[in-house]
Short mmCIF file of C-alpha atoms in Angstrom, two decimals:
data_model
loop_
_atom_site.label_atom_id
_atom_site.label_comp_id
_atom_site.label_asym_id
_atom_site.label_seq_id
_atom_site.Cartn_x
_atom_site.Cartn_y
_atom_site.Cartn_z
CA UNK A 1 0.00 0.00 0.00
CA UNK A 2 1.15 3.69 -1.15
CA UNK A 3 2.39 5.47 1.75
CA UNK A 4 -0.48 9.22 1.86
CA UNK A 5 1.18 12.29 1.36
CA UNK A 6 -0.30 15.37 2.86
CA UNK A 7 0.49 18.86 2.44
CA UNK A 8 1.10 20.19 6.36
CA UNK A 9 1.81 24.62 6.26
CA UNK A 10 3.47 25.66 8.81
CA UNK A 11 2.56 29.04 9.95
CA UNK A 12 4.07 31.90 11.49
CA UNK A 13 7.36 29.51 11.85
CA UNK A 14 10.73 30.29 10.03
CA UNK A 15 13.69 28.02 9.11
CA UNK A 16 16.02 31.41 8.62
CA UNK A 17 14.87 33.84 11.65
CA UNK A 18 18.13 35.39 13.48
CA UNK A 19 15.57 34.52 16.23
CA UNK A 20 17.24 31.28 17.01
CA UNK A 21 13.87 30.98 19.21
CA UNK A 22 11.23 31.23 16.11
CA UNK A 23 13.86 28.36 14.55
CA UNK A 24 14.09 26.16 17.21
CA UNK A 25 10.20 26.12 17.63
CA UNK A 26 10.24 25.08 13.98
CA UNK A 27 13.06 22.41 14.00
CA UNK A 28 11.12 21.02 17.04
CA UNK A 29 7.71 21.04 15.74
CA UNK A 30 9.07 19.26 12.19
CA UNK A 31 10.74 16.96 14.41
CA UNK A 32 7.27 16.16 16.48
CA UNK A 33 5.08 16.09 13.15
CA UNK A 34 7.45 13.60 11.07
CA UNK A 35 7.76 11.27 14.04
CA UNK A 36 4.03 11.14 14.12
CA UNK A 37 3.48 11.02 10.57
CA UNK A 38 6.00 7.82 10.31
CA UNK A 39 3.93 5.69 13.04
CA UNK A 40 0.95 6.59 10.45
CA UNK A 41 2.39 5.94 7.20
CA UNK A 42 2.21 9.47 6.00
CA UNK A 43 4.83 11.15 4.42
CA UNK A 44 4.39 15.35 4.96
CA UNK A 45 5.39 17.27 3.05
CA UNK A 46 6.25 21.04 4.96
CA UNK A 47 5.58 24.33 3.32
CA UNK A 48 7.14 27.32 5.69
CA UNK A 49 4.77 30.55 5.63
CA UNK A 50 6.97 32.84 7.71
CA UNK A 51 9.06 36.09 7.20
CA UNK A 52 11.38 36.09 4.40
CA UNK A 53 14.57 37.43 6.77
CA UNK A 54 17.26 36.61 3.54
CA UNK A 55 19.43 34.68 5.69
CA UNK A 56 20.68 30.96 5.24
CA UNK A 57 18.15 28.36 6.09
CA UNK A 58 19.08 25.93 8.49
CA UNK A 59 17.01 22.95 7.64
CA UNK A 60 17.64 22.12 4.19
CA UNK A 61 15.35 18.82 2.86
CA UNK A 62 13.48 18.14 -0.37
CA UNK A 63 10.20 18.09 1.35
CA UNK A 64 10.59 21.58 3.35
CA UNK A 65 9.44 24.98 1.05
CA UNK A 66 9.57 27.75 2.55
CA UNK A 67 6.88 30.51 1.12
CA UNK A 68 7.00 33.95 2.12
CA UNK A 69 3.77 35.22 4.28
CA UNK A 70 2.18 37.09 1.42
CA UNK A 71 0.86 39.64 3.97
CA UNK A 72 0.56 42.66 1.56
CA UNK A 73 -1.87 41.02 -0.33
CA UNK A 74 -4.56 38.73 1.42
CA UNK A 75 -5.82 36.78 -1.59
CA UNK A 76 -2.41 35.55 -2.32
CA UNK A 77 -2.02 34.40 1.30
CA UNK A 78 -5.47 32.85 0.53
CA UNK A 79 -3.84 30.87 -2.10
CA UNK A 80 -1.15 29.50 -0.18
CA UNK A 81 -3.17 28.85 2.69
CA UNK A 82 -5.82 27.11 0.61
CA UNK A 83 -3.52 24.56 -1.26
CA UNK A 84 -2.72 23.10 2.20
CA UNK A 85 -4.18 19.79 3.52
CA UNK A 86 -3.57 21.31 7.24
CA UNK A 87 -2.24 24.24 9.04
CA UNK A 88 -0.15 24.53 12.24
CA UNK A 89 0.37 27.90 13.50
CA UNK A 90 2.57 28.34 16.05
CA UNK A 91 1.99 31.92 16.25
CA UNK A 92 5.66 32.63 16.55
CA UNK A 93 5.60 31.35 19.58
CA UNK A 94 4.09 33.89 21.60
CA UNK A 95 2.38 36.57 19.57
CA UNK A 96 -1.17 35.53 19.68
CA UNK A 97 -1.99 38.60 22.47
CA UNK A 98 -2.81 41.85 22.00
CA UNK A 99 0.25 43.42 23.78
CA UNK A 100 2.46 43.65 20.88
CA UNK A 101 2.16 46.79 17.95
CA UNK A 102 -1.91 46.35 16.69
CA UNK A 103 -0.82 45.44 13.11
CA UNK A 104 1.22 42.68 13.80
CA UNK A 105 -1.63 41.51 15.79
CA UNK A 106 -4.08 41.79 13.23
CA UNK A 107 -2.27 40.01 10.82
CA UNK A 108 -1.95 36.90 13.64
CA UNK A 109 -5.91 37.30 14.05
CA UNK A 110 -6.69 37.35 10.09
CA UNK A 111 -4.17 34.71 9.36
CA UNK A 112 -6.05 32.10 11.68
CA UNK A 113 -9.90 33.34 10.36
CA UNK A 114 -8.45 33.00 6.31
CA UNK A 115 -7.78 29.59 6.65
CA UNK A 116 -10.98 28.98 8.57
CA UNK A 117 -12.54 30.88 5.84
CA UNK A 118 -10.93 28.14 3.27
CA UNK A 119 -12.02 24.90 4.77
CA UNK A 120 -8.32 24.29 6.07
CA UNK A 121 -8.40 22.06 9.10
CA UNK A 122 -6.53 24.74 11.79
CA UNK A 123 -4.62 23.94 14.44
CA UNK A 124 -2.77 26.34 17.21
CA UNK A 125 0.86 24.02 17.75
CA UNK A 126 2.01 24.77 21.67
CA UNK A 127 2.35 28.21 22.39
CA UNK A 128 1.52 31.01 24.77
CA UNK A 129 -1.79 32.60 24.12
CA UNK A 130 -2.38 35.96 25.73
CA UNK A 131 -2.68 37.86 27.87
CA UNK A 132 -5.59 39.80 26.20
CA UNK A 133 -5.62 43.67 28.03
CA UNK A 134 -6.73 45.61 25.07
CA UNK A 135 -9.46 48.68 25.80
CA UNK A 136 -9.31 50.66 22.76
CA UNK A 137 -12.35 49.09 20.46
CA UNK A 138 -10.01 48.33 17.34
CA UNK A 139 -8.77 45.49 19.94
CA UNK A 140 -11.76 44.62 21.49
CA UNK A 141 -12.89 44.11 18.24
CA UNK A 142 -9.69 41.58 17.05
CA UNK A 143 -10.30 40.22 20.32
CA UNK A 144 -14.05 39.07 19.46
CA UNK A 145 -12.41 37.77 15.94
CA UNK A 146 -9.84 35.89 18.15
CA UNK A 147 -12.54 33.99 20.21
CA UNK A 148 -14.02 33.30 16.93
CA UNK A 149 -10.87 31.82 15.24
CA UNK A 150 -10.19 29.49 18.84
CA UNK A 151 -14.19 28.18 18.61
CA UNK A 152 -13.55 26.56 14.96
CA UNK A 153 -9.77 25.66 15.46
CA UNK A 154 -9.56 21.46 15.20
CA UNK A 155 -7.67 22.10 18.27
CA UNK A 156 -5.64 25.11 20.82
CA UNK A 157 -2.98 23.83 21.81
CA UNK A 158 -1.05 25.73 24.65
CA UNK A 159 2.20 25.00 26.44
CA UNK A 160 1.80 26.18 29.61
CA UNK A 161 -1.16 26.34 32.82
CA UNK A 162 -1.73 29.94 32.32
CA UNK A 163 -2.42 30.02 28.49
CA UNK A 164 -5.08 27.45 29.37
CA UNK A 165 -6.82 29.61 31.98
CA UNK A 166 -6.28 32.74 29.73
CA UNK A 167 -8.18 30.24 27.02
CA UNK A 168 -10.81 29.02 29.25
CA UNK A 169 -12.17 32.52 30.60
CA UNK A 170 -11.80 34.14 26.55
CA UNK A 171 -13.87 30.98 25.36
CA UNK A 172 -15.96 29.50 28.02
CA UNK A 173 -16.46 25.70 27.33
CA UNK A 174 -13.55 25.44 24.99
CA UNK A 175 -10.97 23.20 27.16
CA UNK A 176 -6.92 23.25 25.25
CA UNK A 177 -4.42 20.79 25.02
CA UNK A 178 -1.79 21.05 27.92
CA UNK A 179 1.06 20.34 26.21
CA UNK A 180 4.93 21.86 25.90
CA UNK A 181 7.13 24.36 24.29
CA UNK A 182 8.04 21.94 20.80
CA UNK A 183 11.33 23.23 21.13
CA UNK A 184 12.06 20.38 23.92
CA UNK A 185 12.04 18.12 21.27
CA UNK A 186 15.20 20.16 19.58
CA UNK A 187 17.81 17.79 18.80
CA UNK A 188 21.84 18.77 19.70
CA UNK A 189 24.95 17.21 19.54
CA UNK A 190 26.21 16.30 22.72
CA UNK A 191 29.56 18.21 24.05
CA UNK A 192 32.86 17.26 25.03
CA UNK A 193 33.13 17.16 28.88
CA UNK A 194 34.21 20.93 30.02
CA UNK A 195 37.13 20.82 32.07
CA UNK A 196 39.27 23.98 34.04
CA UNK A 197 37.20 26.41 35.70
CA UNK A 198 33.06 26.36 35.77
CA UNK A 199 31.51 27.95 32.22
CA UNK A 200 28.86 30.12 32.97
CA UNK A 201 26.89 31.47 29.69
CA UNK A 202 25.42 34.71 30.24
CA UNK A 203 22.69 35.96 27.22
CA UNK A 204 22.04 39.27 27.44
CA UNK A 205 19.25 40.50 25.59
CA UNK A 206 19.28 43.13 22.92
CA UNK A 207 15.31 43.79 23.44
CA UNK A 208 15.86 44.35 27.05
CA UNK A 209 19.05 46.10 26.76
CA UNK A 210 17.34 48.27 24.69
CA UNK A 211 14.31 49.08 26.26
CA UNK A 212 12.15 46.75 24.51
CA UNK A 213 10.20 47.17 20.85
CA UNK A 214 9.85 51.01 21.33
CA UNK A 215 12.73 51.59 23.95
CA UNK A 216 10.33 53.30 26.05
CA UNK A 217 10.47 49.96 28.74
CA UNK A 218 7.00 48.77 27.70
CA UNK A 219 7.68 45.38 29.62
CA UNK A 220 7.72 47.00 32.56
CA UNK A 221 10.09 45.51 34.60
CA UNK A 222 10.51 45.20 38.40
CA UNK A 223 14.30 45.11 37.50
CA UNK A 224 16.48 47.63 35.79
CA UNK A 225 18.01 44.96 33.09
CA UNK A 226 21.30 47.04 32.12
CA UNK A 227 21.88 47.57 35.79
CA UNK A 228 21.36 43.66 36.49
CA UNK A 229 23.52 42.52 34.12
CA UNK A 230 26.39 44.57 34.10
CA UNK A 231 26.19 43.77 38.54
CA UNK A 232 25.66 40.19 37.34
CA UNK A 233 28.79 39.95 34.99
CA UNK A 234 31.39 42.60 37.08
CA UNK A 235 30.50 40.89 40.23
CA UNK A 236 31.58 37.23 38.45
CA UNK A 237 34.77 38.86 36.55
CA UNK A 238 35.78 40.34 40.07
CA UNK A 239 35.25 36.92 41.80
CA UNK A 240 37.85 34.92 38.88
CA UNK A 241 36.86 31.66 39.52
CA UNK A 242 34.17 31.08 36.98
CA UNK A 243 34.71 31.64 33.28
CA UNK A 244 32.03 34.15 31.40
CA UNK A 245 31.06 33.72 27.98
CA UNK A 246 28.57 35.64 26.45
CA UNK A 247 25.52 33.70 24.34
CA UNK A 248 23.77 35.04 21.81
CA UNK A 249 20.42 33.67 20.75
CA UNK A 250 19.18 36.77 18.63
CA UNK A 251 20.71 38.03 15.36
CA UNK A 252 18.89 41.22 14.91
CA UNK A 253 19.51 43.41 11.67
CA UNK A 254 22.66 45.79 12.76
CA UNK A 255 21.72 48.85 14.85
CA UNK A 256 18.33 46.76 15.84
CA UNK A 257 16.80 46.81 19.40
CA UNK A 258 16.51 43.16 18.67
CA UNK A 259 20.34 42.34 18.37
CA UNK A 260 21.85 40.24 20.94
CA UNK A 261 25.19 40.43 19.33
CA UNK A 262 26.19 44.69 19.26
CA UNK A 263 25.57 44.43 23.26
CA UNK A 264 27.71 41.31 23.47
CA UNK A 265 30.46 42.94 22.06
CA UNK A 266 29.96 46.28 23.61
CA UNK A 267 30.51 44.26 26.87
CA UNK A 268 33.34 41.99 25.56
CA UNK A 269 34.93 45.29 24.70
CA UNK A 270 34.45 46.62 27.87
CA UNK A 271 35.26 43.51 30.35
CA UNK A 272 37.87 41.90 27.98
CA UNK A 273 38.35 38.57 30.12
CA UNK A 274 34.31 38.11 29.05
CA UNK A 275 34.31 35.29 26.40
CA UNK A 276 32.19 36.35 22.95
CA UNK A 277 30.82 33.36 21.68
CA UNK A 278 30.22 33.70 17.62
CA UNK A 279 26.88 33.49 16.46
CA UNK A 280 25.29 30.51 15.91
CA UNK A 281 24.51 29.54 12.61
CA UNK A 282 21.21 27.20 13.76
CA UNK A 283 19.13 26.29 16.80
CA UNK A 284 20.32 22.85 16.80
CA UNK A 285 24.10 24.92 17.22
CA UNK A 286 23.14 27.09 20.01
CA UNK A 287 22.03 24.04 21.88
CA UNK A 288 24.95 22.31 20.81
CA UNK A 289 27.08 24.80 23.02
CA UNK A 290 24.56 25.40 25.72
CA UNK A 291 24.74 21.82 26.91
CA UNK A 292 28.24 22.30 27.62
CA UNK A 293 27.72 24.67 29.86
CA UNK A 294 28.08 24.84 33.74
CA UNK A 295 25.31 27.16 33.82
CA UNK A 296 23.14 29.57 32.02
CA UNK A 297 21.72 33.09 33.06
CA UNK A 298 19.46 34.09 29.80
CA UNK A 299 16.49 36.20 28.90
CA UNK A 300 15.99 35.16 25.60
CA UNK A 301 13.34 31.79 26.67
CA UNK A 302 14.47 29.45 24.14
CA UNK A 303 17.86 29.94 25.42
CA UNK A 304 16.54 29.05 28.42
CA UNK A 305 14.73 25.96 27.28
CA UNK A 306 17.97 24.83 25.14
CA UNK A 307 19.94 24.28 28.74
CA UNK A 308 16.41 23.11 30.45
CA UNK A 309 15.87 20.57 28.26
CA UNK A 310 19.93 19.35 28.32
CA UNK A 311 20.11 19.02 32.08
CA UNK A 312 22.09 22.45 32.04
CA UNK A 313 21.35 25.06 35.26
CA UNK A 314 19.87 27.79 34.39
CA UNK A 315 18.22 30.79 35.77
CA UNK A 316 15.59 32.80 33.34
CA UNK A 317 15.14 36.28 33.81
CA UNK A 318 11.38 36.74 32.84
CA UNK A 319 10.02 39.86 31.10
CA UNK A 320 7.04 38.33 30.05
CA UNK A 321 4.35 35.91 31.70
CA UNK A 322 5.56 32.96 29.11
CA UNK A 323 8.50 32.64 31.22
CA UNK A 324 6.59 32.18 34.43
CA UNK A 325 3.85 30.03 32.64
CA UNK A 326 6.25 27.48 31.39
CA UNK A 327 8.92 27.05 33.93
CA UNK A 328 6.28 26.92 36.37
CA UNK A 329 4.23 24.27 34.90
CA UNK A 330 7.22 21.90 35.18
CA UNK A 331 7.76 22.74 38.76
CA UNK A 332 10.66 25.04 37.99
CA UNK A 333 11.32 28.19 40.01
CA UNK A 334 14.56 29.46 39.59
CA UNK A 335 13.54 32.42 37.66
CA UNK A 336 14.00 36.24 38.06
CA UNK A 337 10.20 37.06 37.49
CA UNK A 338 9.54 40.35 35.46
CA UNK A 339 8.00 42.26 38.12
CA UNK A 340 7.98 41.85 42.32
CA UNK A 341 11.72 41.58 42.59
CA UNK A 342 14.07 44.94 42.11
CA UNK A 343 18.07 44.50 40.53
CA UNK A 344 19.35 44.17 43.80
CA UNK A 345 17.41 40.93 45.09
CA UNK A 346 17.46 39.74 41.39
CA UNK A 347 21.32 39.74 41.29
CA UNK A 348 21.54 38.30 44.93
CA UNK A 349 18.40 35.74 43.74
CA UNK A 350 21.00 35.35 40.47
CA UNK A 351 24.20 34.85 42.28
CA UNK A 352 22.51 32.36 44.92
CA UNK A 353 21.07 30.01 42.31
CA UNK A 354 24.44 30.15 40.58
CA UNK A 355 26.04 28.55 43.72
CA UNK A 356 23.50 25.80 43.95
CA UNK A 357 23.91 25.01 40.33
CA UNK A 358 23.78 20.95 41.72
CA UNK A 359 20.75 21.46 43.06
CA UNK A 360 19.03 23.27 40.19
CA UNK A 361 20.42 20.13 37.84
CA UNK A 362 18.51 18.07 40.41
CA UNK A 363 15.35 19.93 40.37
CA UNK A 364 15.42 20.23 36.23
CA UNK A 365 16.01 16.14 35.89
CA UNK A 366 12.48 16.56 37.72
CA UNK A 367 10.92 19.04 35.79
CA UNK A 368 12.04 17.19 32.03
CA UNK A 369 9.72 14.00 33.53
CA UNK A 370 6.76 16.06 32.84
CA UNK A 371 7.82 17.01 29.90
CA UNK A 372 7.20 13.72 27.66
CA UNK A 373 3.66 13.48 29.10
CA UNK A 374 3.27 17.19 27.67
CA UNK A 375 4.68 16.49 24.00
CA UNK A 376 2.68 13.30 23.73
CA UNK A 377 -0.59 15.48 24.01
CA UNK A 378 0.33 17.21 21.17
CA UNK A 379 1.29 14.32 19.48
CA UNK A 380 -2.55 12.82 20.58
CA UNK A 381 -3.76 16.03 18.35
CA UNK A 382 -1.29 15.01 15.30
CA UNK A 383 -2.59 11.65 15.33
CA UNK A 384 -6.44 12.82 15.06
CA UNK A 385 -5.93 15.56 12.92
CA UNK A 386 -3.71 13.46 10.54
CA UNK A 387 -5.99 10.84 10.30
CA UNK A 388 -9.38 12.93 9.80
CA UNK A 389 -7.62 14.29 6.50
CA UNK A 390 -9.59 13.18 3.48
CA UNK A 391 -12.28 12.09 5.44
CA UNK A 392 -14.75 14.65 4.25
#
């Protein structure tokens, strides 16, 4: 018997973001939907609608396309949408709220209701949904359009407790998927063992650095980020007995806010026994070098989940509720949470975990037992949603 092939879009994903964090959600979520596909007897066959960012891809297969999100003109991004036999949309990961700039968040809302609009079974892959705070009535409005997309979705599938509560009160009787950040499933290649003095990886953000999207501090931090990491790395230079490398995880276009890699070598410049680690030219690279690690202090979540999910220490330092929301649902608290703790307890909360680093490798070989139970939900909604295709 002919294996099926079926036509699976992929949407708001990338395979050549310098967000190493929109790429690793992709490599991940390939990796989930071909592992399901084989126990079926399907082959897929992946078509990419993301953000054409003209760098290098970093999957390269025959049955990966990558199509440009046609988002100047909707009937074209009609016609993608509707020669699909499915749709995952991963929403980059966590921009289906209306916190972020009201056209990006239009185009996340009209994405989902077009291929609703085309008979194209929809389904939301793990991802953080919300928080929905918008007054003005353009945003109530999307907001009323964004219940509407969730209520004829196959399936919502979240990856952490919170998204499913934010779900649950926007769309009463509509009950999500618990599931996981896909990224979990990113694979590495395992490093040699480290050997003189502990590595400690720092990733400083560019977006916090910065200020955020406007540079006007819209996350509203408890902390004062600059302040916290420059404590965090002159107070470990000073000490001598760790080595610092800096870890970028975000290849913004020069002069961005986004760009992890001007601040990192601002700082190298200015602390010159600081280690500047070259960019990474994939997800599956960053992760490579995480997991050799001693420990990890990062803002950038994926960076995060890249040392989570390879038994690496690591303390987040949250400027959003995703970071809470996820390390929380497996059990994790070793976080600097974005608001109710000021620079100085965060770099004594920092500095603390740091020095436990055992303990923290203890408590994340805990958390990573949840974290099969959490993929294999979403592989639950693969199997139904592959096997309903063609069925009418």
């Amino acid at each position: 018997m002919t294996a099926r092939q079926i036509s699976i879009g992929l949407l708001w994903h990338s395979d050549r973001s310098g967000n190493l964090g929109v790429g690793a959600l992709t490599v991940g979520n390939i990796a989930i939907v071909r592992e399901v596909a084989a126990e079926l007897d399907i082959i897929p066959n992946f078509v990419i609608m993301g953000f054409n960012d003209n760098n290098r891809p970093y999957i390269e297969e025959a049955d990966i396309r990558f199509a440009p999100l046609g988002l100047s003109s909707a009937a074209r991004f009609a016609g993608q949408v509707g020669s699909m036999d499915c749709i995952l949309d991963i929403g980059g990961g966590d921009s289906f709220t209306d916190i972020y700039p009201f056209k990006r968040y239009a185009w996340i809302v009209a994405s989902k209701l077009i291929a609703i609009g085309r008979r194209v079974p929809l389904v939301f892959a793990p991802q953080t949904i919300g928080p929905f705070l918008g007054e003005a009535a353009a945003k109530r409005s999307l907001n009323q359009l964004a219940r509407w997309s969730m209520r004829r979705a196959r399936a919502v599938v979240v990856r952490d407790m919170r998204s499913a509560e934010t779900v649950r009160a926007l769309v009463p009787g509509l009950d999500p998927v618990y599931a996981v950040d896909v990224a979990f499933a990113l694979t590495w290649t395992a490093p040699l063992p480290s050997v003189g003095a502990p590595r400690i990886g720092i990733n400083v953000s560019g977006l916090l650095w910065h200020g955020g999207h406007t540079g006007k501090g819209e996350f509203k931090l408890g902390y004062d980020y600059r302040a916290l990491m420059t404590g965090l790395i002159e107070t470990l230079v000073a000490r001598g007995d760790v080595t610092v490398e800096l870890i970028c995880h975000v290849n913004g276009e020069p002069g961005s806010n986004e760009d992890d890699g001007a601040v990192a070598d601002a700082l190298a410049a200015q602390y010159p026994s600081l280690i500047r680690v070259p960019d990474f030219a994939s997800p599956s690279a960053a992760k490579s070098h995480i997991a050799g690690l001693d420990a990890l202090v990062a803002a950038r979540m994926h960076a995060c989940i890249a040392a989570f999910s390879s038994g690496v220490p690591v303390v987040p330092v949250s400027y959003s509720r995703k970071f809470e929301g996820l390390f929380g649902s497996l059990g994790y608290d070793r976080l600097v949470p974005f608001t109710g703790m000021g620079t100085d307890a965060a770099l004594a909360f920092i500095l603390a975990a740091l020095d436990q680093r055992a303990i923290l490798a203890t408590e994340i070989t805990a958390g990573l037992t949840r974290v099969e139970a959490r993929l294999d939900a979403y592989r639950d909604v693969l199997r139904t949603l592959f096997r309903s295709l063609g069925k009418g």
